[in-house]
Short mmCIF file of C-alpha atoms in Angstrom, two decimals:
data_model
loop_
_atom_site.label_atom_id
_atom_site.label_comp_id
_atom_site.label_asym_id
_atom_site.label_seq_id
_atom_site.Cartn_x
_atom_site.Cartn_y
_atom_site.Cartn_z
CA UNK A 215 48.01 -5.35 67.81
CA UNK A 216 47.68 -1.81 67.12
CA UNK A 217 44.29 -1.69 68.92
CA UNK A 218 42.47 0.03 65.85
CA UNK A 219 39.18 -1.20 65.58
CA UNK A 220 38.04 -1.51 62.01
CA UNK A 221 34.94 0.19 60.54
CA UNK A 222 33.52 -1.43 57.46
CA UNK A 223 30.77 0.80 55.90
CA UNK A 224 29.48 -1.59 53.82
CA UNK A 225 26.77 0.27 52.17
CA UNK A 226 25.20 -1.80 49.73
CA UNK A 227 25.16 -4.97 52.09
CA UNK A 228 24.09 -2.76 55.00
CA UNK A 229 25.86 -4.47 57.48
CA UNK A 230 28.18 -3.36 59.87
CA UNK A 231 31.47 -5.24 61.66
CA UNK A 232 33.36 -4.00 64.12
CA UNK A 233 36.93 -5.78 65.00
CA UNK A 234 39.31 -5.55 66.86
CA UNK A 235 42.20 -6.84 65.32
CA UNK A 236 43.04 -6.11 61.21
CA UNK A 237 41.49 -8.59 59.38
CA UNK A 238 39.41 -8.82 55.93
CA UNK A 239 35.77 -8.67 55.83
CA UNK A 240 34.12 -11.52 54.03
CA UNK A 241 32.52 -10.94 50.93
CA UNK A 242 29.88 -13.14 48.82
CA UNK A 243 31.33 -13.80 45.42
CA UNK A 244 30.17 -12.43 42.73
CA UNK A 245 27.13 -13.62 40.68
CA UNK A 246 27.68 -15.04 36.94
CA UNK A 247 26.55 -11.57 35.58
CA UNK A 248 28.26 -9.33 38.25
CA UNK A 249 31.83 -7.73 38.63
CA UNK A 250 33.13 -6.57 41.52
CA UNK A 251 36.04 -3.50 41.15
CA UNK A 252 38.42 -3.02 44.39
CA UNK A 253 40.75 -0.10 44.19
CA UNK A 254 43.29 1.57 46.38
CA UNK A 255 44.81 5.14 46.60
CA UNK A 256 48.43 4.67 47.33
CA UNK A 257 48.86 8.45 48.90
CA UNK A 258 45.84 7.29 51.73
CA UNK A 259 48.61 4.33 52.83
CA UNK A 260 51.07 6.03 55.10
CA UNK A 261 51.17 3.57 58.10
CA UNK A 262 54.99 2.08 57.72
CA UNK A 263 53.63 -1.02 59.96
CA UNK A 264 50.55 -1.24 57.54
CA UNK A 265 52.76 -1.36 54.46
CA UNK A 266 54.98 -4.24 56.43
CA UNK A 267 52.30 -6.27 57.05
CA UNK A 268 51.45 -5.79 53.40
CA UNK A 269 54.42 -7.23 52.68
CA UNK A 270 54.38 -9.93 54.91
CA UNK A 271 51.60 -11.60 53.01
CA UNK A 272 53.65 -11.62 49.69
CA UNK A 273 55.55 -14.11 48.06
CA UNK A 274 59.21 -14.12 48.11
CA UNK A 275 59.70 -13.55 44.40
CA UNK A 276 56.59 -10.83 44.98
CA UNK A 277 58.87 -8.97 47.21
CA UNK A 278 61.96 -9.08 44.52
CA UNK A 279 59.57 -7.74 42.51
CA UNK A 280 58.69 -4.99 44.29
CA UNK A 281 62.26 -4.36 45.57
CA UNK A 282 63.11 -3.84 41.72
CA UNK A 283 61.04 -1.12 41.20
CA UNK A 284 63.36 2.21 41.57
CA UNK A 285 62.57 4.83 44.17
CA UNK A 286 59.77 4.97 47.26
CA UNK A 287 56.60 5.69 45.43
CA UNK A 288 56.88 2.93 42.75
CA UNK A 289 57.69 0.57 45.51
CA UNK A 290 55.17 1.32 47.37
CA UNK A 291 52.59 0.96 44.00
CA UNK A 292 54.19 -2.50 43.23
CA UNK A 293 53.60 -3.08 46.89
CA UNK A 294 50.08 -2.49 47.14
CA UNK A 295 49.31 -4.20 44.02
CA UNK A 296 50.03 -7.36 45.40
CA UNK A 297 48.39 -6.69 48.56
CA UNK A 298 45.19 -5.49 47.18
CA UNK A 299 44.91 -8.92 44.68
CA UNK A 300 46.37 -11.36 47.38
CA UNK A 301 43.59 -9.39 49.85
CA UNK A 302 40.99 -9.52 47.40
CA UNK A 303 40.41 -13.01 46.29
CA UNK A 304 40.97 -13.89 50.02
CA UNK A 305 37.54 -12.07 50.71
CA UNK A 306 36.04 -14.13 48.50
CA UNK A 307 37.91 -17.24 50.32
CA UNK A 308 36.51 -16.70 53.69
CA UNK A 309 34.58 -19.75 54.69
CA UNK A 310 37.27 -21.99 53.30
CA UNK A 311 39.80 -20.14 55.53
CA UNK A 312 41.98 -19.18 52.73
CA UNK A 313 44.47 -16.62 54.01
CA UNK A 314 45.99 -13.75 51.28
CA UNK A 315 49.39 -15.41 51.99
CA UNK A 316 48.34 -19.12 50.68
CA UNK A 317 47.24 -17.81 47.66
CA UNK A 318 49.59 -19.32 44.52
CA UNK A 319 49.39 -17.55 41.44
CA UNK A 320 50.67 -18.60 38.08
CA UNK A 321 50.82 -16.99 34.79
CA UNK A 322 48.77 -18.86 31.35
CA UNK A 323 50.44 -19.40 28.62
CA UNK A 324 50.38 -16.01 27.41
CA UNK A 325 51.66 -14.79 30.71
CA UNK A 326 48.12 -13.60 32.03
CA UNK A 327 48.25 -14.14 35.83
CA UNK A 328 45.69 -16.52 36.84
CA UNK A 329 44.78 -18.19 40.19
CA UNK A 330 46.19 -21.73 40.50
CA UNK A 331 43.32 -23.67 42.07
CA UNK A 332 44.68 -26.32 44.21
CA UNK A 333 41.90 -29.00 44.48
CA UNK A 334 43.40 -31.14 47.18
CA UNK A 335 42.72 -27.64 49.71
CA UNK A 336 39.22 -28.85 49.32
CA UNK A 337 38.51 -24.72 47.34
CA UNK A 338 34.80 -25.38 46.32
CA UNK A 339 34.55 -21.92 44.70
CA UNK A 340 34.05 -21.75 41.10
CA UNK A 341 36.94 -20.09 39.42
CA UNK A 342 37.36 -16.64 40.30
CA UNK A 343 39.01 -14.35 37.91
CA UNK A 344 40.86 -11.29 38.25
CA UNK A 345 42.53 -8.72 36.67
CA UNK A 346 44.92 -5.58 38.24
CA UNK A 347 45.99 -2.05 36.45
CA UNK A 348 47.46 0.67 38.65
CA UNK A 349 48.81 4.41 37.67
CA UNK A 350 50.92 6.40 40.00
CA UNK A 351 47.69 7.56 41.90
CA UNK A 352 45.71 4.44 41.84
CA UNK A 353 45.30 0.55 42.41
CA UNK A 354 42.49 -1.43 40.98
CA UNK A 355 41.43 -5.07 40.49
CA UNK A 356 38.40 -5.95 39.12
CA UNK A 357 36.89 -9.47 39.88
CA UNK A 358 34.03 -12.30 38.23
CA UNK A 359 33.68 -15.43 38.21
CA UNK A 360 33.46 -17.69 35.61
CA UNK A 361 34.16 -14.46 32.77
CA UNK A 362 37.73 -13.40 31.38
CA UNK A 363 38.28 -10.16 32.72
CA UNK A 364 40.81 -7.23 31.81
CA UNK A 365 41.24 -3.76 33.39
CA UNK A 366 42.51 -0.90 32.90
CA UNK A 367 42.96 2.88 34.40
CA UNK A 368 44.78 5.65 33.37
CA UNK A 369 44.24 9.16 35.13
CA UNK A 370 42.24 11.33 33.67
CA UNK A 371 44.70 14.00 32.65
CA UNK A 372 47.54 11.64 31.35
CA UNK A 373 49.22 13.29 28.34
CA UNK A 374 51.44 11.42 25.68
CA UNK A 375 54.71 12.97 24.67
CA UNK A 376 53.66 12.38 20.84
CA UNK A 377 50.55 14.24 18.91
CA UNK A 378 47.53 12.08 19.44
CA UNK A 379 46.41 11.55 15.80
CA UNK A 380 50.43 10.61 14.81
CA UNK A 381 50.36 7.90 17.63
CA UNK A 382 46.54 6.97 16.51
CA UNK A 383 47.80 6.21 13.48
CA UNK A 384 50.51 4.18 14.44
CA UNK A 385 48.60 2.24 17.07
CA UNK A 386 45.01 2.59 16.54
CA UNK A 387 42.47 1.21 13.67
CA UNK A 388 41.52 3.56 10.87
CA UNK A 389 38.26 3.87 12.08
CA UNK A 390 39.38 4.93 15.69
CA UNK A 391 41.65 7.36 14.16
CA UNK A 392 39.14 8.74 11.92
CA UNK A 393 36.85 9.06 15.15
CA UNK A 394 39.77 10.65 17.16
CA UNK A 395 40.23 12.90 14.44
CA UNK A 396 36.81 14.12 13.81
CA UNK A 397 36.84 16.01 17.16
CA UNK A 398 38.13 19.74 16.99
CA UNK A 399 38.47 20.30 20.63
CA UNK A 400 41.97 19.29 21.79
CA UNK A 401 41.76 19.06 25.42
CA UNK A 402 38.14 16.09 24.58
CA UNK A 403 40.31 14.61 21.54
CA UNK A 404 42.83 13.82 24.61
CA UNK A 405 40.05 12.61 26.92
CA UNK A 406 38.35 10.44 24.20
CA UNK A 407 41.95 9.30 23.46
CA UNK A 408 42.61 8.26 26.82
CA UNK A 409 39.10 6.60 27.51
CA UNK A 410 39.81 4.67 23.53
CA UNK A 411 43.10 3.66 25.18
CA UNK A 412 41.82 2.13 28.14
CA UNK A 413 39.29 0.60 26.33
CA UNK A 414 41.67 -1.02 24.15
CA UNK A 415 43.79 -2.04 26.99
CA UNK A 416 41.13 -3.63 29.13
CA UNK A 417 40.06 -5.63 26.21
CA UNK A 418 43.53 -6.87 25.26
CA UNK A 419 43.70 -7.86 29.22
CA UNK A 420 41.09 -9.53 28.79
CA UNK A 421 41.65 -11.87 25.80
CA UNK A 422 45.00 -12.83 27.97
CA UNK A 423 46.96 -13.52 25.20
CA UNK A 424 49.65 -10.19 25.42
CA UNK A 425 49.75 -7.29 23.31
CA UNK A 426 51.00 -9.54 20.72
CA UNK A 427 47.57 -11.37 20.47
CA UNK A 428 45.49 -9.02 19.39
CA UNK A 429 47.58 -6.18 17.98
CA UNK A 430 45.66 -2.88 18.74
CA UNK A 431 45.18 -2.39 14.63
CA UNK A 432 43.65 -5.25 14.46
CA UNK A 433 40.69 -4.19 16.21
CA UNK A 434 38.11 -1.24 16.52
CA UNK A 435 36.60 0.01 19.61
CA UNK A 436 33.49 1.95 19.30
CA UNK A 437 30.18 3.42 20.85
CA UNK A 438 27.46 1.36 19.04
CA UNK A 439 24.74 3.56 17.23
CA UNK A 440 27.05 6.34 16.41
CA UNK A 441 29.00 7.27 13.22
CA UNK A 442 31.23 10.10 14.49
CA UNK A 443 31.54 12.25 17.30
CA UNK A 444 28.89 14.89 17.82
CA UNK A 445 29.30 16.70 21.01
CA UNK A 446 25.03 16.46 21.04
CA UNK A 447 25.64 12.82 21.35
CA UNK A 448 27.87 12.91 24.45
CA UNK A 449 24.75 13.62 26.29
CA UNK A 450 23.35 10.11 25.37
CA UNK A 451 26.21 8.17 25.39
CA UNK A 452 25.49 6.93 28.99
CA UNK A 453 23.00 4.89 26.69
CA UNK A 454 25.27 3.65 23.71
CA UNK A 455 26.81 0.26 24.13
CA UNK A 456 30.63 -0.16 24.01
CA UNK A 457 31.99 -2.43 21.06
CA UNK A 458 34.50 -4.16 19.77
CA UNK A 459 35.08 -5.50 15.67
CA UNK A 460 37.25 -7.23 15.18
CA UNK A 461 39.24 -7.81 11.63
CA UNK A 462 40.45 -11.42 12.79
CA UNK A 463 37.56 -12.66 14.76
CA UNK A 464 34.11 -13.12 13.22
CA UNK A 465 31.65 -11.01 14.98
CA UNK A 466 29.80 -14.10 17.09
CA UNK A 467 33.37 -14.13 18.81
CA UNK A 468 33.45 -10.17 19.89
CA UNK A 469 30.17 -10.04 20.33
CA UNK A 470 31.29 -12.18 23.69
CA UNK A 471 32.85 -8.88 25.33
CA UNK A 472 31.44 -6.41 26.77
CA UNK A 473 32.47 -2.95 28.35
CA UNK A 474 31.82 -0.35 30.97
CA UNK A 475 34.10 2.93 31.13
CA UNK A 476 33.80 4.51 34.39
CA UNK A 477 34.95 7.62 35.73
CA UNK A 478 36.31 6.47 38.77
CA UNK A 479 37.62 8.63 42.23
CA UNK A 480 37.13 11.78 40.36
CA UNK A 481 40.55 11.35 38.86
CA UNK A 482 40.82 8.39 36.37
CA UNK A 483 39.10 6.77 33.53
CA UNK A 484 38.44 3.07 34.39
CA UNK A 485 37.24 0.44 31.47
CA UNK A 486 36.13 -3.10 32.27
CA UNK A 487 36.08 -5.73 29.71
CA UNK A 488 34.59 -9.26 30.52
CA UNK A 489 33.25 -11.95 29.32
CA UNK A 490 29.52 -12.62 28.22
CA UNK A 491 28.13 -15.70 27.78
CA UNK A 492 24.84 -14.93 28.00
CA UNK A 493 23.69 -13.11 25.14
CA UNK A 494 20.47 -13.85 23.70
CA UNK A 495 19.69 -13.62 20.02
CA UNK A 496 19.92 -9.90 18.92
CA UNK A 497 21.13 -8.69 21.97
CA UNK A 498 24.86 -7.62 21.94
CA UNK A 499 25.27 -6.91 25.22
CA UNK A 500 23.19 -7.95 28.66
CA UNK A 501 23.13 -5.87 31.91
CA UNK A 502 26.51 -6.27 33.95
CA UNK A 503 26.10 -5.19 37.72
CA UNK A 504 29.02 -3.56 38.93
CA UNK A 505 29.80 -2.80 42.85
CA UNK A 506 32.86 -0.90 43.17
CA UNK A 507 34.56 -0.58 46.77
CA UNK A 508 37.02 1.99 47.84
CA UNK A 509 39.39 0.02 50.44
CA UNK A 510 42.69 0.04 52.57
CA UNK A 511 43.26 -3.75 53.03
CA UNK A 512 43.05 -5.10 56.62
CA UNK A 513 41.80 -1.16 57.49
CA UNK A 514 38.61 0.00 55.96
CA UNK A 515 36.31 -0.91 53.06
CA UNK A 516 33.96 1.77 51.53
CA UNK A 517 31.28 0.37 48.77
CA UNK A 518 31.43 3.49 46.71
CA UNK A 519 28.65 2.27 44.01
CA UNK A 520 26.31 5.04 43.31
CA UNK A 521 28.39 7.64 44.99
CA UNK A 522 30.46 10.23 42.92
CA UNK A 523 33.61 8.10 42.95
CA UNK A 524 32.00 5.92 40.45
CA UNK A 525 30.20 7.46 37.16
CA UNK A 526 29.33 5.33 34.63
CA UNK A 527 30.41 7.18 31.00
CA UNK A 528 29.09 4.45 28.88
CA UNK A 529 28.59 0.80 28.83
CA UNK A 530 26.08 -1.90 28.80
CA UNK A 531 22.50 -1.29 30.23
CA UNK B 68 68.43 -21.80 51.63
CA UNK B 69 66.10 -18.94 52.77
CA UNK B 70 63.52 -19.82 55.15
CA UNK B 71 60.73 -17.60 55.74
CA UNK B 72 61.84 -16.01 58.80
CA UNK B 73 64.60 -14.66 57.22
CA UNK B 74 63.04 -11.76 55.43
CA UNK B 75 65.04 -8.17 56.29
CA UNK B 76 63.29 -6.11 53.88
CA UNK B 77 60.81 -3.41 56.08
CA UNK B 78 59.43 -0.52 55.14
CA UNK B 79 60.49 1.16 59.03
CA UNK B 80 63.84 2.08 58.20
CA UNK B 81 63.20 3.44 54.34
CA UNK B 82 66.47 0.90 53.47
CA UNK B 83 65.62 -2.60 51.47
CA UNK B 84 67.98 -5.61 52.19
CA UNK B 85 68.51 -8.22 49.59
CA UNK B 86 68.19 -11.82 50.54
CA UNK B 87 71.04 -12.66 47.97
CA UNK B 88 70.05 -16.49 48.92
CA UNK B 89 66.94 -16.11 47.32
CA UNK B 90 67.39 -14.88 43.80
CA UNK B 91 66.76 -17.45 41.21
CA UNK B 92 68.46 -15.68 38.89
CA UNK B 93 72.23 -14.51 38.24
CA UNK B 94 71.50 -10.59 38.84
CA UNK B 95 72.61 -9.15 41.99
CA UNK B 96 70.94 -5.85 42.42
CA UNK B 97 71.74 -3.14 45.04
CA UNK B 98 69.05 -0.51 45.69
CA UNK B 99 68.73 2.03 47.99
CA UNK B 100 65.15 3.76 48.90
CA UNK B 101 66.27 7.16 48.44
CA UNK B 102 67.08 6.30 44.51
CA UNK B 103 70.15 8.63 44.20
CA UNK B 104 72.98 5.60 44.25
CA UNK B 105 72.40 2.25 42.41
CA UNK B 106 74.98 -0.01 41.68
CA UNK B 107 75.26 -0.83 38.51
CA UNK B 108 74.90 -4.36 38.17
CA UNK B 109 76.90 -7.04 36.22
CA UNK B 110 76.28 -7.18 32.58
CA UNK B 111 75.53 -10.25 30.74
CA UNK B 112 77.34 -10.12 27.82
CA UNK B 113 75.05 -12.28 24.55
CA UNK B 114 78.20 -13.19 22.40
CA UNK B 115 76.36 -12.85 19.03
CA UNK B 116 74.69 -9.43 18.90
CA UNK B 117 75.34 -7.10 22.00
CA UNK B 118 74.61 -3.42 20.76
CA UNK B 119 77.13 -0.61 20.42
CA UNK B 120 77.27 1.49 22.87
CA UNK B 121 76.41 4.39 21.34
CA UNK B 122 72.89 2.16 20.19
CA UNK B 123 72.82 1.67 24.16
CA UNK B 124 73.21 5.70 24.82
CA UNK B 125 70.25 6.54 22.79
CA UNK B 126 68.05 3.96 23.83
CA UNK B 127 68.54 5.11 27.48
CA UNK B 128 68.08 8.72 25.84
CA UNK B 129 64.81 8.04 24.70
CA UNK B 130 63.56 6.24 27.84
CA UNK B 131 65.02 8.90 29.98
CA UNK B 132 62.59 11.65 28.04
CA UNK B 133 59.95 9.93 27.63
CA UNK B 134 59.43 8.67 31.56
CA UNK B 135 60.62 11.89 32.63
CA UNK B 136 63.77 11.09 34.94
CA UNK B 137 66.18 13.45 35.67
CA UNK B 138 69.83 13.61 33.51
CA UNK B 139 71.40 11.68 36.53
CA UNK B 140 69.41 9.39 37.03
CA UNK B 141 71.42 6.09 36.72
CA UNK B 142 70.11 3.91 33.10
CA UNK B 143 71.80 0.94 31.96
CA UNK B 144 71.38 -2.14 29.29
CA UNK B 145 69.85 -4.04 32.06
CA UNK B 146 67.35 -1.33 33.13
CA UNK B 147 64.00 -2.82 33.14
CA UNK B 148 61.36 -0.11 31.65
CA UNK B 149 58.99 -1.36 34.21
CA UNK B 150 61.21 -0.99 37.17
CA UNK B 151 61.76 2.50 36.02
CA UNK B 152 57.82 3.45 35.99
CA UNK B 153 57.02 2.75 32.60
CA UNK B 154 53.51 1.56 32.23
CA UNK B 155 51.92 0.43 29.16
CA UNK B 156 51.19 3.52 27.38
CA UNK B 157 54.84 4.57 28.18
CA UNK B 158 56.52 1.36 26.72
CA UNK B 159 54.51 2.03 23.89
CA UNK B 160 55.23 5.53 23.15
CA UNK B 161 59.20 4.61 23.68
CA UNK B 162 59.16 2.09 20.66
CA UNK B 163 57.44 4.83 18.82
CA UNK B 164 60.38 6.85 19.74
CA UNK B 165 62.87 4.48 18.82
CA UNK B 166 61.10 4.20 15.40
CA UNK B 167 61.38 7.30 14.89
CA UNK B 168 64.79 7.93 16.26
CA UNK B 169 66.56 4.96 14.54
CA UNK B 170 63.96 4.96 11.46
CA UNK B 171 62.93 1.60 11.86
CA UNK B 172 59.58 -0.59 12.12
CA UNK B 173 58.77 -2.83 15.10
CA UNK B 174 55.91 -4.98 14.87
CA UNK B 175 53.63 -5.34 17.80
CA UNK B 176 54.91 -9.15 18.45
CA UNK B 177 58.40 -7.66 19.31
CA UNK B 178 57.34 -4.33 20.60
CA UNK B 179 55.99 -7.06 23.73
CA UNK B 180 59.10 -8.86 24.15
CA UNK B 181 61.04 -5.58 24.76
CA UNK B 182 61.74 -5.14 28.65
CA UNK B 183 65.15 -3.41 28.46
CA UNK B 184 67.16 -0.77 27.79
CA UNK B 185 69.49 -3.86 26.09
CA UNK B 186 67.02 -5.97 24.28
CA UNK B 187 65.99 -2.53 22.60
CA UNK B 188 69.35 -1.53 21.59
CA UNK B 189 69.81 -5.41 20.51
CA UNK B 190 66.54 -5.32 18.18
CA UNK B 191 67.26 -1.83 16.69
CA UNK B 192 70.94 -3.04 15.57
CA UNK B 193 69.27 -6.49 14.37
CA UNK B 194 66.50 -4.29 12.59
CA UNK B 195 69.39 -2.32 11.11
CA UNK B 196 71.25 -4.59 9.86
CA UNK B 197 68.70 -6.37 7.62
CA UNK B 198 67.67 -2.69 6.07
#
């Protein structure tokens, strides 16, 4: 015992707990129509002991994972990836006693990691879902219940070694090229690309069926109500709706996802994709709450919703 | 047979230990935490269609610009893009580059089953050879 007493500033619940060994602060599952987004930022993790007990709670083929990876800062990524989902869903675990240790995952047959519910441990909870996406700055993993999720972030400033419209047009839809290339202004043709990206990411995550599944052609991501880009339009876009067409699917299928793109820590573009099965007739989309916590597992938790770390750029109302 | 206990790998000394008794696989990887020496490890030679070398060369070429690692940094057939910091985007934008370099086509269903330096170098000579 290190004799550090852990502060949760928990916000949004407005409660306080003070400990005094490391442990995880329980934390009420989401509701049907609710995510919860988690993230970490690897450079705040220095503690060597912190990062062993991180790795204490992994599995053994976790760590072989994570001992792949080459050189310190990867490691240490791969690391905390597994410690902030094994953490996560034990939050959400609390009453049953569930420690991040027990936790068994297994991959669908896509190879989409999923939870593997063991029904004899008496788990009660309806199924949790999660999803992870880390760059070399930050950790994430975004949580529901009972809703396919996929995330993904990408920092802000991320360039691509090839011209944006020549990899658009390898990768992208017609329709998201022909948006990508209707703005004149390289430096927000690169953010829009980046945000499209994620978007397209965090969708595919979602579906859980591998790039392969739904080939990022096959599908066009868009900001509902607008045609092109007009820079005017950026100013309402907080209000437009996130969509996805689909060539494949009819539209009663895609009209199941929804989106929110965040800006997230200041530094990276964050897009959430879930499930919604709750759409009523002529509505596409149907208000998603979001809490978003800044945390060091088994150290500190920060709810961060409504602060500047979290700025919604567009997504459903 | 590992048990638990058993773990040597710690984050205190900066050095990673290999429990050699746990790998379920035939790999037998060396790593050190500075990054500078890595043995290279056994190849697994696929009788039918292992890729020329020189295939091999420009593969790691490719991967070595596109990630950014320095001209020393140690890239073999059994480098794992992932292990070497590729994320998704980057994966992506190296099978644009081997498109592009080797003037081939790779469709989306075997873009995702690409992991290695090898397996790309094996799909660009099997891509080849039907053109």
């Amino acid at each position: 015992m290190r004799g550090s007493y852990l502060r949760m500033k928990l916000h949004c619940l407005d409660r306080k707990f003070f400990h005094a060994s490391p442990t995880l602060t329980p934390i009420q599952l989401p509701s049907p129509m609710e995510t919860h987004l988690w993230y970490v930022i690897p450079s705040e993790v220095k503690s060597k002991a912190l990062l062993n007990q991180f790795l204490d709670i992994l599995s053994p083929c976790e760590k072989e994972d994570v001992f792949q990876m080459r050189g310190e800062e990867p490691r240490k990524r791969a690391l905390l990836a597994r410690a902030l989902v094994r953490t996560t869903i034990a939050r959400y675990q609390m009453n049953s006693q569930i420690s991040p240790r027990s936790l068994k995952f297994r991959k669908n047959i896509h190879g989409k990691p999923e939870l593997e519910w063991q029904f004899s441990d008496h788990w009660l909870s309806p199924p949790l879902h999660f999803n992870i996406s880390h760059t070399s700055s930050l950790v994430a993993c975004g949580v529901t219940v009972n809703s396919q999720i996929g995330i993904d972030v990408e920092e802000k400033h991320r360039t691509i070694k090839h011209n944006i419209l020549s990899f658009a047009r390898r990768y992208f839809s017609k329709d998201e090229v022909q948006f990508l290339a209707d703005i004149l202004d390289p430096e927000i043709q690169r953010q829009e690309f980046v945000k499209l990206w994620t978007l397209k990411e965090a969708y595919v995550k979602a579906l859980g069926k591998g790039f392969s599944g739904a080939p990022f052609k096959t599908f066009t991501i868009r900001y509902n109500g607008g045609g092109g880009f007009n820079p005017l339009e950026n100013l309402n876009r907080e209000a437009q709706e996130i969509v996805v067409d689909s060539f494949d699917e009819p539209i009663e299928l895609t009209s199941n996802w929804q989106f929110e793109l965040l800006e997230l820590a200041g530094s990276h573009y964050a897009a959430i994709c879930t499930e919604n099965n709750f759409a009523s007739e002529g509505k596409r989309t149907v208000p998603v709450k979001l809490t978003v916590w800044k945390t060091i597992p088994f150290l500190e938790d920060e709810c961060v919703s409504g602060t500047d770390a979290v700025k919604t750029i567009s997504g459903s109302k | 047979m590992a048990s638990a206990t058993a773990s040597s790998v710690s984050f205190t000394s900066l050095s990673s230990s290999l429990r050699q008794n746990q790998v379920s696989h035939l790999k037998k990887v060396s790593v050190s935490f500075g990054g500078k020496s890595f043995k290279p490890v056994p190849l697994r030679f696929r009788v039918a269609c292992a890729a020329k070398p020189e295939t091999v060369e420009k593969v790691c070429e490719i991967v070595r610009k596109q990630l950014a690692l320095p001209a020393d940094s140690a890239i073999t057939g059994e480098s794992k893009f992932a292990s070497l910091g590729a994320d998704s985007l980057d994966t992506v934008e190296i099978v644009m580059g081997l498109e592009e370099e080797f003037e081939i086509s790779v469709e989306e269903e075997s873009a995702q089953s690409i992991t290695t330096v090898q397996e790309a170098a094996d799909m660009i000579e099997k891509l080849n050879e039907k053109k």
